[in-house]
Tab-separated table of C-alpha atoms in Angstrom:
chain	number	residue	atom	x	y	z
A	943	MET	CA	-0.001	0.002	0.001
A	944	SER	CA	2.933	2.344	0.630
A	945	LEU	CA	3.576	4.740	-2.230
A	946	PRO	CA	5.985	7.643	-2.696
A	947	SER	CA	4.593	10.721	-0.952
A	948	PRO	CA	5.249	14.493	-0.881
A	949	SER	CA	5.777	14.021	2.879
A	950	TYR	CA	9.107	12.383	2.004
A	951	THR	CA	10.361	14.525	-0.867
A	952	ILE	CA	14.139	14.656	-1.076
A	953	THR	CA	16.507	16.597	-3.339
A	954	LEU	CA	19.825	15.011	-4.255
A	955	ARG	CA	22.656	17.253	-5.398
A	956	VAL	CA	24.679	14.978	-7.669
A	957	GLU	CA	27.978	15.591	-9.466
A	958	VAL	CA	28.125	13.811	-12.831
A	959	ALA	CA	30.018	13.939	-16.105
A	960	ALA	CA	29.009	16.558	-18.656
A	961	SER	CA	26.785	14.354	-20.776
A	962	GLN	CA	23.104	13.670	-21.334
A	963	ARG	CA	23.699	9.986	-20.641
A	964	ALA	CA	25.166	10.719	-17.198
A	965	THR	CA	22.135	12.760	-16.119
A	966	SER	CA	19.734	10.181	-17.516
A	967	SER	CA	21.487	7.420	-15.588
A	968	VAL	CA	20.825	9.308	-12.322
A	969	VAL	CA	17.117	9.656	-13.118
A	970	ALA	CA	16.934	5.984	-14.080
A	971	ALA	CA	18.651	4.932	-10.836
A	972	VAL	CA	16.190	6.946	-8.758
A	973	ALA	CA	13.246	5.412	-10.633
A	974	ASP	CA	14.658	1.894	-10.374
A	975	ALA	CA	14.992	2.374	-6.594
A	976	GLY	CA	11.282	3.230	-6.404
A	977	GLY	CA	11.544	7.024	-6.199
A	978	ALA	CA	9.096	9.225	-8.145
A	979	VAL	CA	11.149	11.862	-9.953
A	980	MET	CA	9.524	15.298	-9.687
A	981	GLY	CA	12.180	17.436	-11.348
A	982	VAL	CA	15.758	17.704	-12.604
A	983	ASP	CA	17.641	21.012	-12.501
A	984	ILE	CA	21.201	21.999	-13.342
A	985	ALA	CA	22.682	23.648	-10.248
A	986	HIS	CA	25.910	24.616	-12.001
A	987	SER	CA	28.239	23.519	-14.767
A	988	THR	CA	32.003	23.317	-15.303
A	989	SER	CA	34.062	22.430	-18.345
A	990	HIS	CA	34.270	18.818	-17.236
A	991	GLY	CA	31.041	18.099	-15.411
A	992	LEU	CA	27.617	19.028	-14.088
A	993	VAL	CA	26.069	19.400	-10.668
A	994	VAL	CA	22.432	18.296	-10.933
A	995	ASP	CA	19.581	18.616	-8.416
A	996	VAL	CA	17.196	15.669	-8.651
A	997	THR	CA	13.960	16.016	-6.664
A	998	CYS	CA	11.929	12.901	-5.965
A	999	ASP	CA	9.179	11.583	-3.700
A	1000	THR	CA	10.000	8.569	-1.566
A	1001	ILE	CA	8.023	6.264	0.729
A	1002	ASP	CA	9.832	6.995	3.992
A	1003	ALA	CA	13.223	8.022	5.380
A	1004	GLU	CA	14.717	4.554	4.935
A	1005	HIS	CA	13.563	4.478	1.311
A	1006	GLY	CA	15.238	7.841	0.792
A	1007	GLU	CA	18.520	6.392	2.016
A	1008	ARG	CA	18.170	3.551	-0.515
A	1009	VAL	CA	17.629	6.057	-3.311
A	1010	VAL	CA	20.804	7.923	-2.299
A	1011	ALA	CA	22.740	4.660	-2.232
A	1012	ALA	CA	21.461	3.722	-5.701
A	1013	VAL	CA	22.692	7.002	-7.161
A	1014	ASN	CA	26.052	6.731	-5.408
A	1015	ALA	CA	26.474	3.270	-6.971
A	1016	ILE	CA	26.547	4.795	-10.469
A	1017	ASP	CA	30.063	4.917	-11.875
A	1018	GLY	CA	31.160	8.537	-12.115
A	1019	ALA	CA	28.283	9.954	-9.988
A	1020	GLU	CA	28.556	11.317	-6.454
A	1021	VAL	CA	25.780	12.562	-4.197
A	1022	LEU	CA	27.187	15.747	-2.702
A	1023	LYS	CA	24.179	16.444	-0.491
A	1024	SER	CA	20.689	15.127	0.225
A	1025	SER	CA	18.045	17.449	1.654
A	1026	ASP	CA	14.557	16.689	2.989
A	1027	SER	CA	11.977	19.151	1.631
A	1028	THR	CA	9.623	18.671	4.581
A	1029	PHE	CA	12.302	19.667	7.098
A	1030	LEU	CA	13.365	22.589	4.892
A	1031	MET	CA	9.773	23.891	4.897
A	1032	HIS	CA	9.765	23.871	8.700
A	1033	LEU	CA	13.113	25.641	9.195
A	1034	GLY	CA	12.472	28.719	11.353
A	1035	GLY	CA	8.766	27.910	11.615
A	1036	LYS	CA	5.874	28.378	9.187
A	1037	ILE	CA	4.088	31.463	10.527
A	1038	GLU	CA	5.002	34.989	11.610
A	1039	VAL	CA	3.424	38.164	13.004
A	1040	THR	CA	3.187	41.134	10.628
A	1041	ASN	CA	1.926	44.646	11.254
A	1042	LYS	CA	-1.382	45.836	9.766
A	1043	VAL	CA	-0.606	49.517	10.258
A	1044	PRO	CA	2.402	51.622	9.185
A	1045	LEU	CA	5.002	52.599	11.809
A	1046	LYS	CA	7.167	54.920	9.783
A	1047	THR	CA	6.812	58.288	11.513
A	1048	ARG	CA	6.619	59.731	15.004
A	1049	ARG	CA	2.926	60.420	14.397
A	1050	ASP	CA	2.331	56.747	13.555
A	1051	LEU	CA	4.086	55.676	16.731
A	1052	SER	CA	2.155	58.088	18.927
A	1053	ARG	CA	-1.149	56.628	17.692
A	1054	ALA	CA	-0.219	52.945	17.649
A	1055	TYR	CA	1.607	53.102	20.961
A	1056	THR	CA	2.126	55.683	23.653
A	1057	PRO	CA	0.603	58.169	24.314
A	1058	GLY	CA	-2.353	57.643	21.968
A	1059	VAL	CA	-2.934	53.996	22.829
A	1060	ALA	CA	-3.886	54.998	26.379
A	1061	ARG	CA	-7.147	56.454	25.098
A	1062	VAL	CA	-8.070	53.075	23.564
A	1063	CYS	CA	-7.132	51.271	26.784
A	1064	LEU	CA	-9.423	53.510	28.806
A	1065	ALA	CA	-12.270	53.010	26.322
A	1066	ILE	CA	-11.989	49.230	26.757
A	1067	ALA	CA	-11.745	49.557	30.534
A	1068	GLU	CA	-15.017	51.470	30.446
A	1069	ASN	CA	-16.683	49.051	27.994
A	1070	PRO	CA	-14.927	45.635	27.825
A	1071	GLU	CA	-17.005	44.615	24.799
A	1072	ASP	CA	-14.999	47.153	22.796
A	1073	ALA	CA	-12.028	44.774	22.935
A	1074	ARG	CA	-13.565	42.884	20.024
A	1075	ARG	CA	-13.814	46.076	17.993
A	1076	LEU	CA	-10.503	47.711	18.876
A	1077	THR	CA	-8.035	44.813	19.213
A	1078	ILE	CA	-6.984	41.582	17.549
A	1079	LYS	CA	-9.541	39.696	19.655
A	1080	ARG	CA	-12.195	39.876	16.928
A	1081	ASN	CA	-10.133	37.731	14.546
A	1082	THR	CA	-7.830	35.667	16.760
A	1083	VAL	CA	-8.003	32.046	17.896
A	1084	ALA	CA	-5.787	30.169	20.344
A	1085	VAL	CA	-4.833	26.686	19.148
A	1086	VAL	CA	-4.233	24.866	22.436
A	1087	THR	CA	-2.584	21.486	23.034
A	1088	ASP	CA	-0.727	19.548	25.699
A	1089	GLY	CA	0.876	17.234	23.139
A	1090	THR	CA	-0.704	14.039	24.444
A	1091	ALA	CA	-2.488	12.857	21.270
A	1092	VAL	CA	-0.567	14.267	18.316
A	1093	LEU	CA	-1.713	12.884	14.956
A	1094	GLY	CA	-1.089	9.140	15.111
A	1095	LEU	CA	2.078	9.678	17.142
A	1096	GLY	CA	0.507	9.704	20.604
A	1097	ASP	CA	1.929	11.465	23.653
A	1098	ILE	CA	5.058	13.173	22.307
A	1099	GLY	CA	4.864	16.336	24.413
A	1100	PRO	CA	4.180	20.023	23.750
A	1101	ALA	CA	7.463	20.906	22.020
A	1102	ALA	CA	7.147	18.049	19.539
A	1103	ALA	CA	3.489	19.022	18.985
A	1104	LEU	CA	4.452	22.569	17.956
A	1105	PRO	CA	5.015	21.820	14.213
A	1106	VAL	CA	1.454	20.446	14.007
A	1107	ILE	CA	-0.133	23.274	15.967
A	1108	GLU	CA	1.860	25.846	14.016
A	1109	GLY	CA	0.645	24.219	10.804
A	1110	LYS	CA	-2.909	24.417	12.105
A	1111	ALA	CA	-2.480	28.150	12.600
A	1112	ALA	CA	-1.250	28.470	9.006
A	1113	LEU	CA	-4.373	26.638	7.768
A	1114	PHE	CA	-6.636	28.960	9.758
A	1115	LYS	CA	-5.075	31.944	8.025
A	1116	GLU	CA	-4.928	30.471	4.528
A	1117	PHE	CA	-8.465	29.132	4.347
A	1118	GLY	CA	-10.432	31.255	6.804
A	1119	GLY	CA	-8.486	34.510	7.100
A	1120	VAL	CA	-8.318	33.817	10.849
A	1121	ASP	CA	-5.260	34.824	12.881
A	1122	ALA	CA	-4.464	31.778	15.016
A	1123	TRP	CA	-1.556	31.227	17.382
A	1124	PRO	CA	-0.038	28.015	18.783
A	1125	VAL	CA	-0.348	27.539	22.543
A	1126	CYS	CA	1.545	24.366	23.546
A	1127	LEU	CA	1.230	23.814	27.292
A	1128	ASP	CA	3.821	21.952	29.334
A	1129	THR	CA	1.266	20.331	31.615
A	1130	THR	CA	-1.239	17.494	31.403
A	1131	ASP	CA	-3.121	18.562	34.528
A	1132	THR	CA	-6.737	19.227	33.560
A	1133	ASP	CA	-7.283	21.899	36.209
A	1134	GLU	CA	-4.120	23.732	35.197
A	1135	ILE	CA	-4.956	23.654	31.481
A	1136	VAL	CA	-8.412	25.071	32.206
A	1137	ARG	CA	-6.917	27.747	34.456
A	1138	ILE	CA	-4.282	28.773	31.871
A	1139	VAL	CA	-6.724	28.980	28.981
A	1140	LYS	CA	-9.170	31.002	31.065
A	1141	ALA	CA	-6.376	33.357	32.120
A	1142	MET	CA	-5.311	34.108	28.546
A	1143	ALA	CA	-8.836	34.208	27.061
A	1144	PRO	CA	-9.097	38.041	27.005
A	1145	VAL	CA	-6.774	38.058	23.972
A	1146	TYR	CA	-8.794	35.618	21.886
A	1147	GLY	CA	-12.157	35.425	20.141
A	1148	GLY	CA	-12.156	31.628	20.256
A	1149	VAL	CA	-10.265	28.545	21.418
A	1150	ASN	CA	-9.433	25.531	19.255
A	1151	LEU	CA	-8.398	22.543	21.382
A	1152	GLU	CA	-6.118	20.162	19.526
A	1153	ASP	CA	-4.355	16.839	20.097
A	1154	ILE	CA	-5.395	16.419	23.755
A	1155	ALA	CA	-5.914	12.792	24.746
A	1156	ALA	CA	-9.290	11.367	25.737
A	1157	PRO	CA	-10.939	11.333	28.167
A	1158	ARG	CA	-9.366	14.552	29.530
A	1159	CYS	CA	-10.229	16.376	26.320
A	1160	PHE	CA	-13.938	15.965	27.081
A	1161	GLU	CA	-13.688	17.522	30.541
A	1162	ILE	CA	-11.401	20.335	29.382
A	1163	GLU	CA	-13.753	21.282	26.575
A	1164	ALA	CA	-16.869	21.056	28.750
A	1165	ARG	CA	-15.399	23.194	31.530
A	1166	LEU	CA	-14.048	25.833	29.189
A	1167	ARG	CA	-17.358	26.060	27.357
A	1168	GLU	CA	-19.093	26.541	30.689
A	1169	GLU	CA	-16.672	29.116	32.062
A	1170	LEU	CA	-15.703	31.214	29.020
A	1171	ASP	CA	-17.744	33.680	26.989
A	1172	ILE	CA	-16.025	32.736	23.708
A	1173	PRO	CA	-16.557	29.602	21.591
A	1174	VAL	CA	-14.447	26.546	22.459
A	1175	PHE	CA	-14.024	23.836	19.831
A	1176	HIS	CA	-12.194	20.514	20.041
A	1177	ASP	CA	-11.271	19.854	16.422
A	1178	ASP	CA	-10.333	16.203	16.903
A	1179	GLN	CA	-13.922	15.643	18.001
A	1180	HIS	CA	-16.191	18.033	16.214
A	1181	GLY	CA	-14.096	18.957	13.176
A	1182	THR	CA	-13.786	15.283	12.302
A	1183	ALA	CA	-17.504	14.726	12.912
A	1184	ILE	CA	-18.481	17.615	10.625
A	1185	VAL	CA	-16.451	16.354	7.677
A	1186	VAL	CA	-17.527	12.736	8.230
A	1187	LEU	CA	-21.185	13.789	8.153
A	1188	ALA	CA	-20.584	15.884	5.009
A	1189	ALA	CA	-18.954	12.923	3.308
A	1190	MET	CA	-21.722	10.610	4.511
A	1191	ILE	CA	-24.451	12.822	3.079
A	1192	ASN	CA	-22.881	12.653	-0.378
A	1193	ALA	CA	-21.738	9.031	-0.194
A	1194	LEU	CA	-25.301	7.918	0.515
A	1195	LYS	CA	-26.477	9.882	-2.523
A	1196	VAL	CA	-23.974	7.942	-4.630
A	1197	VAL	CA	-25.208	4.561	-3.344
A	1198	ASP	CA	-28.871	5.670	-3.252
A	1199	LYS	CA	-29.474	4.934	0.431
A	1200	LYS	CA	-30.992	7.017	3.240
A	1201	LEU	CA	-29.229	7.851	6.498
A	1202	GLN	CA	-32.190	6.832	8.645
A	1203	ASP	CA	-32.243	3.368	7.042
A	1204	VAL	CA	-28.572	2.349	6.834
A	1205	ARG	CA	-26.738	0.193	9.395
A	1206	ILE	CA	-23.610	2.026	10.521
A	1207	VAL	CA	-20.615	0.441	12.243
A	1208	VAL	CA	-18.213	2.807	14.040
A	1209	SER	CA	-14.788	1.550	15.163
A	1210	GLY	CA	-13.333	3.793	17.857
A	1211	VAL	CA	-15.200	5.434	20.734
A	1212	GLY	CA	-12.679	8.078	21.737
A	1213	ALA	CA	-12.970	11.794	21.021
A	1214	ALA	CA	-13.639	11.522	17.288
A	1215	GLY	CA	-15.851	8.439	17.464
A	1216	ASN	CA	-18.073	9.884	20.169
A	1217	ALA	CA	-18.576	13.154	18.275
A	1218	ILE	CA	-19.260	11.338	15.003
A	1219	VAL	CA	-21.957	9.185	16.573
A	1220	ARG	CA	-23.630	12.213	18.161
A	1221	LEU	CA	-23.629	14.248	14.955
A	1222	LEU	CA	-24.868	11.338	12.832
A	1223	LYS	CA	-27.782	10.930	15.235
A	1224	ALA	CA	-28.490	14.671	15.075
A	1225	GLN	CA	-28.759	14.284	11.297
A	1226	GLY	CA	-31.208	11.384	11.648
A	1227	ALA	CA	-29.144	8.159	11.773
A	1228	ARG	CA	-30.996	5.446	13.707
A	1229	HIS	CA	-28.980	2.237	13.369
A	1230	ILE	CA	-25.481	2.677	14.803
A	1231	VAL	CA	-23.293	0.147	16.581
A	1232	ALA	CA	-20.017	1.465	18.036
A	1233	PHE	CA	-17.015	-0.714	18.853
A	1234	GLY	CA	-14.183	-0.169	21.313
A	1235	ARG	CA	-11.160	-2.383	21.928
A	1236	ASP	CA	-13.310	-4.921	23.768
A	1237	GLY	CA	-16.074	-5.165	21.174
A	1238	ALA	CA	-19.495	-3.642	20.711
A	1239	LEU	CA	-20.937	-1.156	23.194
A	1240	HIS	CA	-24.363	-2.387	24.273
A	1241	GLN	CA	-26.721	-2.227	27.247
A	1242	GLY	CA	-24.799	-4.955	29.052
A	1243	VAL	CA	-21.590	-2.911	29.105
A	1244	VAL	CA	-20.896	-1.232	32.446
A	1245	THR	CA	-18.751	1.896	32.180
A	1246	GLN	CA	-18.003	4.876	34.406
A	1247	ASP	CA	-17.050	6.983	31.379
A	1248	PRO	CA	-20.051	9.290	30.748
A	1249	HIS	CA	-19.241	9.567	27.050
A	1250	ARG	CA	-19.174	5.821	26.528
A	1251	ARG	CA	-22.270	5.528	28.668
A	1252	TRP	CA	-24.046	7.972	26.338
A	1253	ILE	CA	-23.168	5.718	23.393
A	1254	VAL	CA	-24.417	2.665	25.313
A	1255	GLU	CA	-27.723	4.383	26.036
A	1256	ASN	CA	-28.276	5.935	22.593
A	1257	THR	CA	-27.052	3.374	20.050
A	1258	ASN	CA	-27.205	-0.364	19.286
A	1259	VAL	CA	-30.950	-0.695	19.767
A	1260	ASP	CA	-30.786	-4.417	18.891
A	1261	GLY	CA	-28.202	-5.140	21.594
A	1262	PHE	CA	-25.532	-6.596	19.304
A	1263	ALA	CA	-22.649	-7.910	21.457
A	1264	GLY	CA	-20.182	-9.467	19.001
A	1265	THR	CA	-16.849	-8.509	17.475
A	1266	LEU	CA	-16.172	-5.773	14.924
A	1267	GLN	CA	-15.776	-8.336	12.151
A	1268	GLU	CA	-19.090	-9.948	13.085
A	1269	GLY	CA	-20.780	-6.562	13.262
A	1270	LEU	CA	-19.715	-5.718	9.715
A	1271	LYS	CA	-21.798	-8.538	8.229
A	1272	GLY	CA	-24.562	-6.882	6.263
A	1273	ALA	CA	-23.665	-3.370	7.450
A	1274	ASP	CA	-24.103	-0.517	4.962
A	1275	VAL	CA	-21.440	1.820	6.393
A	1276	PHE	CA	-18.132	1.414	8.184
A	1277	ILE	CA	-16.503	4.412	9.898
A	1278	GLY	CA	-13.074	3.807	11.395
A	1279	VAL	CA	-11.378	6.244	13.776
A	1280	SER	CA	-9.357	3.635	15.606
A	1281	ALA	CA	-6.215	1.738	14.572
A	1282	ALA	CA	-4.262	0.696	11.505
A	1283	GLY	CA	-4.835	-2.550	9.699
A	1284	ILE	CA	-7.539	-4.063	11.897
A	1285	LEU	CA	-9.661	-5.164	8.926
A	1286	SER	CA	-9.057	-7.016	5.670
A	1287	GLY	CA	-10.671	-6.804	2.265
A	1288	ALA	CA	-12.486	-10.028	3.152
A	1289	ASP	CA	-14.092	-8.301	6.151
A	1290	ILE	CA	-15.363	-5.494	3.917
A	1291	ALA	CA	-16.708	-8.050	1.441
A	1292	GLN	CA	-19.158	-9.211	4.151
A	1293	MET	CA	-20.868	-5.820	4.156
A	1294	ALA	CA	-24.082	-5.039	2.284
A	1295	GLU	CA	-24.240	-4.292	-1.422
A	1296	ARG	CA	-23.034	-0.782	-2.331
A	1297	ALA	CA	-21.266	-0.412	1.007
A	1298	VAL	CA	-19.572	2.806	2.189
A	1299	VAL	CA	-16.199	2.584	3.952
A	1300	PHE	CA	-14.540	5.481	5.767
A	1301	ALA	CA	-11.183	4.147	7.048
A	1302	LEU	CA	-9.794	7.231	8.762
A	1303	ALA	CA	-6.914	6.011	10.951
A	1304	ASN	CA	-3.906	8.093	9.930
A	1305	PRO	CA	-1.406	7.600	8.418
A	1306	THR	CA	-2.346	3.918	7.969
A	1307	PRO	CA	-6.084	3.227	7.603
A	1308	GLU	CA	-8.042	0.428	9.285
A	1309	VAL	CA	-8.168	-1.397	5.945
A	1310	ASP	CA	-6.175	-1.091	2.731
A	1311	PRO	CA	-8.254	1.321	0.611
A	1312	LEU	CA	-7.472	-0.595	-2.565
A	1313	GLU	CA	-8.644	-3.868	-1.018
A	1314	ALA	CA	-11.757	-2.211	0.375
A	1315	SER	CA	-12.634	-0.714	-3.015
A	1316	GLU	CA	-12.812	-4.183	-4.568
A	1317	THR	CA	-16.226	-4.656	-2.956
A	1318	ALA	CA	-17.255	-1.326	-1.375
A	1319	ALA	CA	-18.918	1.268	-3.610
A	1320	VAL	CA	-17.410	4.304	-1.857
A	1321	VAL	CA	-14.111	4.415	0.064
A	1322	ALA	CA	-12.691	7.406	1.937
A	1323	THR	CA	-9.567	7.839	4.069
A	1324	GLY	CA	-7.741	10.590	5.899
A	1325	ARG	CA	-4.896	10.464	3.398
A	1326	SER	CA	-4.164	12.912	0.593
A	1327	ASP	CA	-2.887	10.222	-1.806
A	1328	TYR	CA	-6.288	8.552	-2.250
A	1329	PRO	CA	-9.618	9.997	-3.414
A	1330	ASN	CA	-12.157	11.255	-0.869
A	1331	GLN	CA	-9.856	12.670	1.789
A	1332	ILE	CA	-11.727	13.346	5.043
A	1333	ASN	CA	-9.768	16.401	6.140
A	1334	ASN	CA	-10.697	18.697	9.016
A	1335	VAL	CA	-9.417	21.713	7.117
A	1336	LEU	CA	-12.758	21.596	5.292
A	1337	ALA	CA	-14.479	22.484	8.564
A	1338	PHE	CA	-12.609	24.537	11.151
A	1339	PRO	CA	-11.503	27.626	9.127
A	1340	GLY	CA	-15.023	28.415	7.933
A	1341	LEU	CA	-16.600	27.485	11.254
A	1342	PHE	CA	-14.416	29.947	13.167
A	1343	ARG	CA	-14.789	32.567	10.421
A	1344	GLY	CA	-18.532	32.511	11.012
A	1345	LEU	CA	-18.199	32.416	14.814
A	1346	LEU	CA	-15.799	35.372	14.903
A	1347	ASP	CA	-17.817	37.430	12.421
A	1348	THR	CA	-20.914	37.156	14.603
A	1349	GLY	CA	-19.217	37.409	17.997
A	1350	ALA	CA	-20.727	34.057	18.972
A	1351	LYS	CA	-20.120	32.966	22.549
A	1352	ASP	CA	-20.816	29.263	22.111
A	1353	ILE	CA	-21.036	26.477	19.516
A	1354	THR	CA	-24.254	24.504	19.142
A	1355	THR	CA	-24.855	21.065	17.655
A	1356	GLU	CA	-26.957	22.738	15.000
A	1357	MET	CA	-23.967	24.861	13.945
A	1358	LEU	CA	-21.947	21.672	13.511
A	1359	ARG	CA	-24.745	20.007	11.545
A	1360	VAL	CA	-25.322	22.895	9.145
A	1361	SER	CA	-21.559	23.178	8.605
A	1362	ALA	CA	-21.542	19.573	7.400
A	1363	VAL	CA	-24.501	20.176	5.109
A	1364	ALA	CA	-22.790	23.260	3.681
A	1365	ILE	CA	-19.623	21.278	2.887
A	1366	ALA	CA	-21.634	18.541	1.212
A	1367	GLU	CA	-23.536	21.035	-0.941
A	1368	VAL	CA	-20.323	22.506	-2.377
A	1369	VAL	CA	-20.135	19.292	-4.443
A	1370	GLY	CA	-22.732	19.797	-7.150
A	1371	PRO	CA	-24.887	16.954	-8.567
A	1372	ASP	CA	-22.911	17.053	-11.809
A	1373	GLU	CA	-19.644	16.560	-9.889
A	1374	LEU	CA	-20.693	13.885	-7.418
A	1375	ASN	CA	-19.335	10.367	-7.940
A	1376	SER	CA	-17.809	7.538	-5.922
A	1377	ALA	CA	-14.341	9.149	-6.000
A	1378	TYR	CA	-15.516	12.700	-5.237
A	1379	ILE	CA	-17.864	12.993	-2.264
A	1380	VAL	CA	-16.193	15.947	-0.512
A	1381	PRO	CA	-14.633	19.081	-2.013
A	1382	GLY	CA	-10.884	19.409	-2.370
A	1383	VAL	CA	-9.105	21.100	0.522
A	1384	PHE	CA	-8.014	23.984	-1.731
A	1385	ASP	CA	-11.559	24.846	-2.755
A	1386	HIS	CA	-12.029	28.250	-1.139
A	1387	GLN	CA	-15.807	28.056	-1.648
A	1388	VAL	CA	-15.899	25.664	1.289
A	1389	ALA	CA	-14.837	28.027	4.071
A	1390	GLU	CA	-17.242	30.726	2.908
A	1391	ALA	CA	-20.107	28.234	2.626
A	1392	VAL	CA	-19.466	26.979	6.170
A	1393	ALA	CA	-19.028	30.518	7.522
A	1394	ASP	CA	-22.298	31.610	5.956
A	1395	ALA	CA	-24.136	28.615	7.423
A	1396	VAL	CA	-22.747	29.383	10.890
A	1397	ARG	CA	-23.566	33.104	10.617
A	1398	LYS	CA	-27.209	32.220	9.972
A	1399	GLN	CA	-27.285	30.080	13.142
A	1400	ALA	CA	-25.379	32.436	15.452
């Protein structure tokens, strides 16, 4: 299943003889080693040789080393340097602060800072609501993590989480025009995280919680929503749920089935799984069975976790108590937000005719998408190298754009639901097919459609 990916793009600077054959032999060696050549450029030339930059996608770091070795094995070729494009993109960080006003004269300075700024401070002290009008608060979101559930990497800590959270801030700006800032906290204490976020809230118009492990993420979000007067959103829960519902709406159109009729199997009952189940039910789903590590959640399961208990009490009306593989028999939909490689193509083949499979574990899905597509009618993953990528960037920029524009103080389930519907509707009837059920992440219509839907609800 592993294919060369832009996540592992490398550039080899290679010294070769001054001939077309020498350059071609380098390209051939890269291709023979399994690299996907993206470009060849002459760095510089001398009377007796060339220095060539060969850029290629590889599968992983070890594969990149094999590509380098293959080129070095060519007689007369020498790899002078190998660089990793992903690390080069991250050098010095991916975001920065820039000024919106000129500071070129003494008059500029006296207005932007002292003494003129004192007048604005006093105006806000007299009317705190003016902070939204007169400061960055009206367009700024804190992206908060403790680094305990980063991508599929787990608990790697706040410093290692920073590249992800920084990237999230870049996505906010690019797709929603929202100024977001990484806040990576060196604590996993729930009370302390709540206290810190509350203390810094005056700066921000919203809070996006990110990569915080369950079940603490539930309590942190609930307490902050209760105690703050700005919207608090846990993207791993609700962002995922929004895009899953959007994809589901369109996938069911492709297979000509109705949400209230289909049997849905959900693998994973953590943050994402819980939110997905809730939002599917809000949209009208009636037949859902959710599976944790120990099998199906049903009325006989005793749990102290209130979120799992909610699933027990609100799903699996028939009381199914078997394994995930058994539960898939005859099911119309599979949604995986759990672990890599837990299903086979044979498991998917047991599902109903025209089945829908969302295998969203990242970077390795619950089932090989190619195997799943042999029998399923629609297959989606969280990956960018397969069709139908379920990507949260379709949801959170537009959602926060709408929330900030209206000065909303909270986020409702209906806001989440209409956001999903808005995403689904960006794909027109003449575009919809089994390989295109959600818009591309670079479709800027999406954020505005979501923002507009949220504005109407706020």
